Coordinates of C-alpha atoms and ligand atoms in Angstrom, one line a residue:
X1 CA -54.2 169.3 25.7
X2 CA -51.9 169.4 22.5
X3 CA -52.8 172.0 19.9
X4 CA -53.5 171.2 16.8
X5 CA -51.2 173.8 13.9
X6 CA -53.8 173.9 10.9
X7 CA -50.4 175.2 9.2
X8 CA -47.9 171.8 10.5
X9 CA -50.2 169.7 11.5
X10 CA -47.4 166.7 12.8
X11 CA -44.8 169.8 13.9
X12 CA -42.0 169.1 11.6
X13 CA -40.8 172.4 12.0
X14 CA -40.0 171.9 15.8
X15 CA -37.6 169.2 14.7
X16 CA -35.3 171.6 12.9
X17 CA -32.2 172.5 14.2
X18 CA -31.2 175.7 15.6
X19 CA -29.2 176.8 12.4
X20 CA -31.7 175.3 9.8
X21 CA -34.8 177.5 11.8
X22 CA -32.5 180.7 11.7
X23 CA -32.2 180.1 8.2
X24 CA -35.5 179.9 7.4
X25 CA -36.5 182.4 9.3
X26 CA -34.2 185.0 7.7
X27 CA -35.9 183.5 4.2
X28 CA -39.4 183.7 5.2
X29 CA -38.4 187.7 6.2
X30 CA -36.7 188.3 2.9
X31 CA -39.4 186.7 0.8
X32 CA -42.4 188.2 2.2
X33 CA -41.2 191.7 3.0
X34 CA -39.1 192.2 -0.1
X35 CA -40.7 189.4 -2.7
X36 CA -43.9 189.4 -2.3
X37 CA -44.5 193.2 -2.5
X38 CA -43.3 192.8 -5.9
X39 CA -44.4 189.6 -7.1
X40 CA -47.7 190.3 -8.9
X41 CA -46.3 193.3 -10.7
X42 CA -43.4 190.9 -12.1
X43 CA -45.5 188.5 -13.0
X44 CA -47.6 190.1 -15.4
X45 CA -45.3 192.7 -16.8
X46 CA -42.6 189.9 -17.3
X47 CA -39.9 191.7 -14.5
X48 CA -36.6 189.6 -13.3
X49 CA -35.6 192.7 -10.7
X50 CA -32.0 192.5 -11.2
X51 CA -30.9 193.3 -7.3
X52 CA -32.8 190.2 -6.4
X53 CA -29.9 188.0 -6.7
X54 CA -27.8 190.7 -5.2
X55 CA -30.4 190.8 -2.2
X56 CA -30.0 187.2 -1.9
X57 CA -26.3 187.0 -1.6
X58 CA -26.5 189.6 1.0
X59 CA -28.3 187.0 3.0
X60 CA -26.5 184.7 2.4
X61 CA -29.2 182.5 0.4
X62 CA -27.1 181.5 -2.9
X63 CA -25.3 178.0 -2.8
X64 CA -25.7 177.8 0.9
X65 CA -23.9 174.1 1.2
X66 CA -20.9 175.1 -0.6
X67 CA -17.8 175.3 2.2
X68 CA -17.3 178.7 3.5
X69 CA -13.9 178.7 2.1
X70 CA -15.6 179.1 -1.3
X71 CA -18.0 181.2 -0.4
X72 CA -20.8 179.7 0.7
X73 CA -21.8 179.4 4.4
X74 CA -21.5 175.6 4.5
X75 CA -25.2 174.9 5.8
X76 CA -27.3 171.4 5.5
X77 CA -29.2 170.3 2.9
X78 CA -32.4 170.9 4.7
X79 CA -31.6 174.6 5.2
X80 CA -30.8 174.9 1.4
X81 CA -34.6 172.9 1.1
X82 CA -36.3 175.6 3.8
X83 CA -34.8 178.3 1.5
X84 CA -35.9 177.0 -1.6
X85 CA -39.7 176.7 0.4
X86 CA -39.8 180.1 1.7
X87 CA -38.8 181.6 -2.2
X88 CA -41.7 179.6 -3.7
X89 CA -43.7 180.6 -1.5
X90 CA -43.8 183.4 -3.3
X91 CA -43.3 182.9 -7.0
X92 CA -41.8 179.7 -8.5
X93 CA -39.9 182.0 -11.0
X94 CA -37.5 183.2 -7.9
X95 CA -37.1 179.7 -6.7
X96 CA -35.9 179.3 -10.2
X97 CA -33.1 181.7 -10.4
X98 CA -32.2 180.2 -6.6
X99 CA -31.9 176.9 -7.4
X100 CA -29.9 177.2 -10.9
X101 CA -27.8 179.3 -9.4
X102 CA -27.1 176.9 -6.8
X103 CA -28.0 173.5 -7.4
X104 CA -27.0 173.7 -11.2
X105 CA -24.1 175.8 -11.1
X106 CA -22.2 176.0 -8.0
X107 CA -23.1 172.8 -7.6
X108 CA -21.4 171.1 -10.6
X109 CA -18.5 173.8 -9.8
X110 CA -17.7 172.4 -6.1
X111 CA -18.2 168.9 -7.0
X112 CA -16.5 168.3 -10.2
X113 CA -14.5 171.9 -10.5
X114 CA -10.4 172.1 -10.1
X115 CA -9.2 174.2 -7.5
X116 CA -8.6 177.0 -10.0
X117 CA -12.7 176.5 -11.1
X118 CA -13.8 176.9 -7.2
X119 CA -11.6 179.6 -6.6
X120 CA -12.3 181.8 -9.6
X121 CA -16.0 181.1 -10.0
X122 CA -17.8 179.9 -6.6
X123 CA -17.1 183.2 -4.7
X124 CA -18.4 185.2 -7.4
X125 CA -21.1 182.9 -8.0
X126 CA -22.1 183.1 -4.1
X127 CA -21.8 186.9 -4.2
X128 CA -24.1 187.1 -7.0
X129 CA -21.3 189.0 -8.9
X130 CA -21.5 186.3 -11.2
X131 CA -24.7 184.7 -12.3
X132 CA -24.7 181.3 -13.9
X133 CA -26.9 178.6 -15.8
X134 CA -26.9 174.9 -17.2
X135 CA -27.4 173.8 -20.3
X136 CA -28.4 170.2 -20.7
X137 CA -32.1 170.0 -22.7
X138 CA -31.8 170.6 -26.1
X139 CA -34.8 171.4 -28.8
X140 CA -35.4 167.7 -30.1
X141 CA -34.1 165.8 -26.5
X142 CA -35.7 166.8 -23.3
X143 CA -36.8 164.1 -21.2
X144 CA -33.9 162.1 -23.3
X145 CA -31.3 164.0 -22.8
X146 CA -28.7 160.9 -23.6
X147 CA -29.8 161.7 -26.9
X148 CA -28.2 165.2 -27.5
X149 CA -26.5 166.2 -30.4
X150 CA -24.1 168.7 -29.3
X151 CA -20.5 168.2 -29.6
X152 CA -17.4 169.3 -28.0
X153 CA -14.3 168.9 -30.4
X154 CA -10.9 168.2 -29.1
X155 CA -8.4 170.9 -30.1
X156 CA -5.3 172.3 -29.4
X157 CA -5.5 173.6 -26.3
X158 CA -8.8 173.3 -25.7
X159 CA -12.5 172.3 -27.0
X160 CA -14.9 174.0 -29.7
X161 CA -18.7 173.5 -29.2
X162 CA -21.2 173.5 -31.7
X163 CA -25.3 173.1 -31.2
X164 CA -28.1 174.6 -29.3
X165 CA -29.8 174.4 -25.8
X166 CA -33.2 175.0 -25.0
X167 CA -35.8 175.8 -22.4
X168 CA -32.2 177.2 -20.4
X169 CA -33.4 178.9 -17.4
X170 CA -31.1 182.3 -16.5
X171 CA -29.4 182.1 -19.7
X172 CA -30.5 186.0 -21.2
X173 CA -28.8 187.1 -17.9
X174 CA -26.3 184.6 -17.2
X175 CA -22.3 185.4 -17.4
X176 CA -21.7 181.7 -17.7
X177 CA -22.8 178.6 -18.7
X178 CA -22.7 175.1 -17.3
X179 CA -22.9 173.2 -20.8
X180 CA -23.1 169.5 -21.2
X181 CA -22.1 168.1 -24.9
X182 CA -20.5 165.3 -26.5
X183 CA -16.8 164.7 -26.6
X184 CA -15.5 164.1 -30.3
X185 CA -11.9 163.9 -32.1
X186 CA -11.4 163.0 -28.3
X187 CA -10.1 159.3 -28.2
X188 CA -11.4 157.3 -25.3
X189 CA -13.4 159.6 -24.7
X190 CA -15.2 160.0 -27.6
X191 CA -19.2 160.2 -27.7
X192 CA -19.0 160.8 -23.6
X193 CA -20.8 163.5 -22.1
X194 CA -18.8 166.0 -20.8
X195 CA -19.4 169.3 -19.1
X196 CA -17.8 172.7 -19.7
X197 CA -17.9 176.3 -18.1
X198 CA -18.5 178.7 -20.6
X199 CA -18.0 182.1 -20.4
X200 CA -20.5 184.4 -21.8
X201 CA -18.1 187.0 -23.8
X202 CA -16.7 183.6 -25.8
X203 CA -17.3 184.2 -29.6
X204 CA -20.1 182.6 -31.0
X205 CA -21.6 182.0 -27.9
X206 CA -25.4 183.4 -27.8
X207 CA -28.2 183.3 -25.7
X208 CA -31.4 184.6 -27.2
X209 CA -34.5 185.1 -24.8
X210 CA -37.4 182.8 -25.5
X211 CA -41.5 185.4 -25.1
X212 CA -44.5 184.7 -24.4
X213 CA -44.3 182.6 -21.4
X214 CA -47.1 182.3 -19.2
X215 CA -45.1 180.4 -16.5
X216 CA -42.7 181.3 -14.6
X217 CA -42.7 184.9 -16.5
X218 CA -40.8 186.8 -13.7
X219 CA -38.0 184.5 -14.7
X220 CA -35.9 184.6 -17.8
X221 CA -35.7 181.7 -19.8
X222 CA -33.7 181.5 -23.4
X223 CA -31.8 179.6 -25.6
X224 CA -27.6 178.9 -25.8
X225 CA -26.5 178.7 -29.4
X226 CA -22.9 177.7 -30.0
X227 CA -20.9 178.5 -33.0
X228 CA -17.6 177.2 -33.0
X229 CA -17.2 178.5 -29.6
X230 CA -13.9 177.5 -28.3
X231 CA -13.0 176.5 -24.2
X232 CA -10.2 176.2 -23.2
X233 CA -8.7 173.7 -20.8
X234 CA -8.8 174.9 -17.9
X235 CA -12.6 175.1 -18.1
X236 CA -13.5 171.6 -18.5
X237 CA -14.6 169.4 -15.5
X238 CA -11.4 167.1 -15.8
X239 CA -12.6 163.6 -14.6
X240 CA -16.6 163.4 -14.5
X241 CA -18.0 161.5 -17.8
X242 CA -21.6 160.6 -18.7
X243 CA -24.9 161.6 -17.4
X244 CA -23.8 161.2 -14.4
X245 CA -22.4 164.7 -14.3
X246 CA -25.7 166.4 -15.2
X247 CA -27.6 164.1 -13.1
X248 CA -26.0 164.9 -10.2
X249 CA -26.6 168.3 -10.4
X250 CA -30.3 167.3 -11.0
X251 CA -30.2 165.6 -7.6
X252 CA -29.5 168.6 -6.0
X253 CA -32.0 170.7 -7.7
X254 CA -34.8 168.0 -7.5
X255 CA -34.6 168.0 -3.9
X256 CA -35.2 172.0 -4.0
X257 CA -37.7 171.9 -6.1
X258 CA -39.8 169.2 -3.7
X259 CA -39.4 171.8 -0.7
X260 CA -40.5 174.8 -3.3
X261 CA -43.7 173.4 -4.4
X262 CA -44.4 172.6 -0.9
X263 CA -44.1 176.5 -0.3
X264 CA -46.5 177.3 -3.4
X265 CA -49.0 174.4 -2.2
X266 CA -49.0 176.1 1.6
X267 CA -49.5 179.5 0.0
X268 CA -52.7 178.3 -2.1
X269 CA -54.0 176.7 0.9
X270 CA -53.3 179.6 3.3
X271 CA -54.8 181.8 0.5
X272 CA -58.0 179.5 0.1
X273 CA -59.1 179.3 3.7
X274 CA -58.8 182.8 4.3
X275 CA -61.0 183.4 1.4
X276 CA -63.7 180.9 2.4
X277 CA -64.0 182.1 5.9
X278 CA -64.6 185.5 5.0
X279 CA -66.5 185.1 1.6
X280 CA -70.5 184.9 2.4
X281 CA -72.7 183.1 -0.3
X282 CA -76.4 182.0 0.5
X283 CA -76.0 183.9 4.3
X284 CA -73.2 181.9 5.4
X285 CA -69.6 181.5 5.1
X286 CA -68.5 179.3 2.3
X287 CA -66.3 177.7 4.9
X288 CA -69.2 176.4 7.1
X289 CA -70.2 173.9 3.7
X290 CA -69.2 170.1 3.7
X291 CA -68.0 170.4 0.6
X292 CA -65.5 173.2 0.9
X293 CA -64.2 171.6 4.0
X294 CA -63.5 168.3 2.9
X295 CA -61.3 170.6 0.3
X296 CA -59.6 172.1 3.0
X297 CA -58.7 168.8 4.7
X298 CA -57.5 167.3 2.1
X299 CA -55.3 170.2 0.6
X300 CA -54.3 169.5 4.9
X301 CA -53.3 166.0 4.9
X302 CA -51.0 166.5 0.8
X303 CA -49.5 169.2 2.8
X304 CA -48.2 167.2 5.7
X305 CA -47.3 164.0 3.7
X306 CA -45.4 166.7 1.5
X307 CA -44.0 168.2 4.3
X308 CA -43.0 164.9 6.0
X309 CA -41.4 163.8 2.9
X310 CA -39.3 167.1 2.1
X311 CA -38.1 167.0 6.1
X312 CA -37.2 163.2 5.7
X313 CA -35.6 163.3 2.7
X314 CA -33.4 166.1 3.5
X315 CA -32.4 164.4 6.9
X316 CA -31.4 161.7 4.8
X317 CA -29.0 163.8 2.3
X318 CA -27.8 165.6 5.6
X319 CA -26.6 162.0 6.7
X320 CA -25.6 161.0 3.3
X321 CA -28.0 158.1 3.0
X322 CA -30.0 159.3 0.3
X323 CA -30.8 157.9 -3.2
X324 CA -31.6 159.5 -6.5
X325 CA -34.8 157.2 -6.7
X326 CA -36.2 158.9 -3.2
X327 CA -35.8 162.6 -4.6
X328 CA -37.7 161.2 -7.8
X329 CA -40.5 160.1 -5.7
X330 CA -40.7 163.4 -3.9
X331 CA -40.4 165.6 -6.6
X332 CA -43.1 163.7 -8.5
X333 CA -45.2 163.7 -5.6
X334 CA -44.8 167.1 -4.1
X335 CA -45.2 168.9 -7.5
X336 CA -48.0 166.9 -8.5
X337 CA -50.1 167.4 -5.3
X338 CA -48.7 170.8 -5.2
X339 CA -50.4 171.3 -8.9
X340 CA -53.9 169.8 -7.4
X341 CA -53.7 171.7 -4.6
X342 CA -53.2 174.8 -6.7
X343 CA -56.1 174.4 -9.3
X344 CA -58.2 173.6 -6.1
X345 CA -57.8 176.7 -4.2
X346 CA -58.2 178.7 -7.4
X347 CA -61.8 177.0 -8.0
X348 CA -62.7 177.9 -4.1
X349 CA -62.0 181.5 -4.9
X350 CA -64.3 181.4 -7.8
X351 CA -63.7 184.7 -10.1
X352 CA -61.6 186.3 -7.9
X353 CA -59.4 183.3 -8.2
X354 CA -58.5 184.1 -11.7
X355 CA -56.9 187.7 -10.8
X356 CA -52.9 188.0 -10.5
X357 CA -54.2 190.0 -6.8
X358 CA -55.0 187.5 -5.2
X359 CA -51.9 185.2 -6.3
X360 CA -53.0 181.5 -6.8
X361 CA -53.9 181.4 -10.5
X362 CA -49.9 182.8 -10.0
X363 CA -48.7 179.8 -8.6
X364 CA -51.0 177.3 -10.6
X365 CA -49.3 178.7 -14.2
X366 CA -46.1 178.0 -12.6
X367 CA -46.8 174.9 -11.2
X368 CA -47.1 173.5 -14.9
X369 CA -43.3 174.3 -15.4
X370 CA -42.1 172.9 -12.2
X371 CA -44.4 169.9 -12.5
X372 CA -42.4 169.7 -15.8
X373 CA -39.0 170.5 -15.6
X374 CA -36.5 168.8 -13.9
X375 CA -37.8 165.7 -15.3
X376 CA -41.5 165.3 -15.9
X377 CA -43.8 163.7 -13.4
X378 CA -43.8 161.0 -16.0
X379 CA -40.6 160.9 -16.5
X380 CA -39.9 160.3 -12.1
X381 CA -43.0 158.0 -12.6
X382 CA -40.7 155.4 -15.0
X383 CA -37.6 156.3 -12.7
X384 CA -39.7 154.8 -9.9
X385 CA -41.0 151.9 -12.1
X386 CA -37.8 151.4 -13.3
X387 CA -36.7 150.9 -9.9
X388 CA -39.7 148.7 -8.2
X389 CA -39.8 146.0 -11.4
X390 CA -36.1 146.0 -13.0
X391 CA -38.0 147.3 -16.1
X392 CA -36.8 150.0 -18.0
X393 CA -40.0 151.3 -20.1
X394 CA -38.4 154.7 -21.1
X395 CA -38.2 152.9 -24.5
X396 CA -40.5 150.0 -25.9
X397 CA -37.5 147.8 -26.2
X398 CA -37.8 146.5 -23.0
Ligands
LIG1 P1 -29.7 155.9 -17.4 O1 -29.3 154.6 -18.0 O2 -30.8 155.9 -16.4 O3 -28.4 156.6 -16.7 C1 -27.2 156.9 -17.4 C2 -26.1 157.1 -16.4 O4 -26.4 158.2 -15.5 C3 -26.4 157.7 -14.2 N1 -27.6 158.3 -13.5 C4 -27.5 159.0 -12.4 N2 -26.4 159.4 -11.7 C5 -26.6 160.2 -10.6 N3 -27.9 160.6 -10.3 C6 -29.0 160.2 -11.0 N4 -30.2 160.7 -10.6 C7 -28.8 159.4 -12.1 N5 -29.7 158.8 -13.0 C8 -28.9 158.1 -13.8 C9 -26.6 156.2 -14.3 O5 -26.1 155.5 -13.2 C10 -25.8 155.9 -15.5 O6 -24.4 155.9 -15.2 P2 -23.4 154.9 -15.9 O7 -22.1 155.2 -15.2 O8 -23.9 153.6 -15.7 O9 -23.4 155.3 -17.4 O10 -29.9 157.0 -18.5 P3 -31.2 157.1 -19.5 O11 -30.7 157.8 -20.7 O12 -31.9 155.8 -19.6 O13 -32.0 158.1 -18.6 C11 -33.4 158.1 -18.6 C12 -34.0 159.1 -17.6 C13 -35.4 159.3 -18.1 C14 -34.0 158.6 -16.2 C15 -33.2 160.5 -17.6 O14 -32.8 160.8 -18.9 C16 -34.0 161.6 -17.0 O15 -34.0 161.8 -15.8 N6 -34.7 162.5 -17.9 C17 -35.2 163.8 -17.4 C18 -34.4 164.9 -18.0 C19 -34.3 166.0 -17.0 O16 -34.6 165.9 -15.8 N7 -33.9 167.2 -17.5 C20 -33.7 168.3 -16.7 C21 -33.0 169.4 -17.4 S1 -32.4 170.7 -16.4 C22 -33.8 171.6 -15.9 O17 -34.9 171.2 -16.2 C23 -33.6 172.7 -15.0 S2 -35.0 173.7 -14.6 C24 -34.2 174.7 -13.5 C25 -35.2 175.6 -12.8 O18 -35.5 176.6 -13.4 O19 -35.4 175.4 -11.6
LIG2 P1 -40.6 165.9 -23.9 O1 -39.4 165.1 -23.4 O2 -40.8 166.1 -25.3 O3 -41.9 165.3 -23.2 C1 -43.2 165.6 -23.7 C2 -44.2 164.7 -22.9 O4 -43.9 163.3 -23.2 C3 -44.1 164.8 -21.4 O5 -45.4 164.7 -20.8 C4 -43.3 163.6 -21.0 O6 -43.6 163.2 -19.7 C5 -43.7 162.6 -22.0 N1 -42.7 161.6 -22.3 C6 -41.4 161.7 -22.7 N2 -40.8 160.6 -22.8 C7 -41.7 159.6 -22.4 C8 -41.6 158.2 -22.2 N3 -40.5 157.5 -22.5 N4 -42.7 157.6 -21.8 C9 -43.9 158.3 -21.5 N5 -44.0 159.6 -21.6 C10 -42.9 160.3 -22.0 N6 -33.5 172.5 -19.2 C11 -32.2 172.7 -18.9 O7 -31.3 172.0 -19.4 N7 -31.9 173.8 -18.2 C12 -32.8 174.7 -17.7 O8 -32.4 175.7 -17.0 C13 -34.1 174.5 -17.9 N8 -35.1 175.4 -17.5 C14 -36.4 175.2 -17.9 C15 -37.3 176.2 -17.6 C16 -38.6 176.1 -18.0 C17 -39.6 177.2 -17.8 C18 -39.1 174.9 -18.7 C19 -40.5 174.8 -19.2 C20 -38.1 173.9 -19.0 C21 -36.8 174.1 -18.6 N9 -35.8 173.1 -18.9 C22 -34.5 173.3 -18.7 C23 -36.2 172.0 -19.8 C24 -37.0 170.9 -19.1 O9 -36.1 170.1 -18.2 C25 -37.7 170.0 -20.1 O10 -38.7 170.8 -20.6 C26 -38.2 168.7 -19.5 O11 -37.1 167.9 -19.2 C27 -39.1 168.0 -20.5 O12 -38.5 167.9 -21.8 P2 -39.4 168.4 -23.1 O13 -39.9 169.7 -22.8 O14 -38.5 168.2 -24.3 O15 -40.6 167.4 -23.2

């Protein structure tokens, strides 16, 4: 007779691939021998370790699809997915740093870079010598981002940007910035999107940390303020226009996000049904009542769909045959159940589920920022809508 895995319950990890299990396996190792020791601790004293990205790039973790040749190690999409799972796992905040630094900057770099920009930055980037992050949302446009106001003027030489970013993940720490703004004084391409690479050592270029978080607080967030801050040439992306370029980058870092909050949503699970099978009220295992069962069942049957979806979906970019509208889907689905399953498991462990110990009220205040960024479930929700009727309703206009 077949077994059934209360874990995997329709085996998709025995479809992966030799490479893509190796992969994982060396994540799952990392993150809960050298993560998860120090995960509650972070969390509630606000700590970004700073060797973490230098422990990741010694396992080769950081930008993993990038070609060797640039320093990455030139793995599938799926791998970079079973990463991003076994990272959030543990806290959402590390997935964070993982997937800016590689979706959002390395990314942009090795599809849209010169030569010169893969050579001088990706290396260093993989190595976590350099550690990056992308501006895009700005204070008064978030889930409008078409809408931003800050410029890039053409000059001799090079471009001068003025304006502010917001809600910028990485940016207290980064050395450089991804930075999307609007061309001006720049003929046809005048009020076009562009992105640029700026340095962190440019003058006028700032990146204040934003407090009081209570997501994601083992992960540094802040602001990028530019003052005249001039760029040259040679760190523009020379041919991408639009918001295209920062869209693509979201692509990437969608996808990662719908295999992290599978991790977090099978870590709240796990978490749960240990605690109701050894937890005793009225003489008998909270486990052995209907109720808390049917819980468990259907925090089960979220996780495979998730898990089926996440697996699918990256078979798909793996073969090239995937579309913007299926990462929206998953990433709306996967964070939202993820987010369910959370608040769920922190009920069944009743006051104990309220204590940073036992690590699911962890994942449920971080679930509200994944569930939000990268485009709110909303937000995918009229992407999809969008897509099934011909109707744009991001506006009233119709
Ligand atoms: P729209 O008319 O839909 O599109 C404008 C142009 O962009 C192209 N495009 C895409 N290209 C590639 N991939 C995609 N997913 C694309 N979506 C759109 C589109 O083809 C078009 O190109 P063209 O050549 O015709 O001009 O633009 P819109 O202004 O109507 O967009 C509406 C909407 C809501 C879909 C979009 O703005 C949106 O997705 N908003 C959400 C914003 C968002 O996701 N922000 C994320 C900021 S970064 C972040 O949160 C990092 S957190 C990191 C961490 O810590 O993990
Ligand atoms: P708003 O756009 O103001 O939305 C507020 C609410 O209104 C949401 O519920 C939304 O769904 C809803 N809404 C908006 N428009 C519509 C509509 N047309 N119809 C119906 N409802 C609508 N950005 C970066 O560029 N880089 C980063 O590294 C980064 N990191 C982040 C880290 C954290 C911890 C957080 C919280 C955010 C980060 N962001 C980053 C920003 C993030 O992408 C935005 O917060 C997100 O896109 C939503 O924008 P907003 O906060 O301005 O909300």
């Amino acid at each position: 007779k077949n077994s059934f895995n209360t874990d995997d319950a329709y085996q998709f990890e025995s479809m992966l691939g030799e490479d893509d299990r190796m992969i994982m396996e060396t994540a799952r190792d990392y993150a809960q021998s050298r993560l998860e020791p120090r995960a509650c601790e972070a969390n509630q004293d606000e700590i970004f370790d700073m060797n973490i990205p230098k422990e990741m790039a010694e396992l080769n973790l950081l930008g993993v699809v990038v070609p060797e040749e640039y320093g990455g190690i030139g793995a599938s999409y799926t791998a970079y997915g079973l990463i991003a799972r076994e990272i959030e796992r543990v806290d959402s905040a590390y997935r964070s740093f993982l997937s800016v630094q590689s979706s959002l900057v390395m990314h942009p770099i090795n599809v849209f870079g010169t030569e010169e920009q893969k050579r001088k930055y990706l290396p260093k980037l993989a190595a976590a010598e350099l550690i990056g992050c992308f501006g895009l949302t700005e204070p008064d446009h978030g889930s409008d981002p078409g809408s931003m106001v800050t410029t890039a003027t053409k000059t001799n030489g090079g471009w001068v940007l003025n304006g502010a970013k917001m809600w910028i993940t990485n940016s207290p720490i980064a050395d450089l910035a991804i930075v999307w703004a609007k061309a001006k004084n720049a003929g046809a391409d005048d009020g076009k999107i562009m992105g640029f690479i700026v340095e962190r050592d440019s003058d006028g270029y700032s990146a204040p940390t934003t407090h009081n978080k209570m997501s994601l607080r083992a992960s540094y967030t802040g602001e990028l303020i530019f003052e005249d801050v001039f760029v040259p040439d040679a760190n523009v992306f020379p041919d991408i226009r639009g918001l295209k370029g920062p869209f693509t980058c979201l692509n990437s870092a969608r996808y990662g996000i719908v295999w992290g909050s599978l991790g977090a949503a099978e870590n709240c699970y796990q978490r749960a049904r240990q605690y109701v099978m050894e937890r005793k009220q009225f003489g008998y295992p909270l486990a052995a009542n209907q109720l808390i069962q049917t819980k468990l069942a259907n925090m089960l049957t979220d996780i495979t769909q998730m898990q089926l979806l996440a697996w699918r979906l990256g078979n798909l970019k793996d073969q090239g045959q995937d579309h913007p509208t299926m990462t929206s889907l998953a990433k709306r689905n996967n964070c939202g159940r993820a987010l369910e399953i959370a608040r769920i498991a922190r009920d069944m462990l009743g006051g104990n589920g309220i204590t940073g110990e036992y690590r699911v009220i962890h994942h449920v205040v971080n679930l509200e920022s994944v569930n939000t960024y990268e485009g709110t479930y909303d937000i995918h929700g009229l992407i999809l809508g969008r897509d099934i009727t011909g109707i744009q309703s991001f506006t009233p206009r119709g």
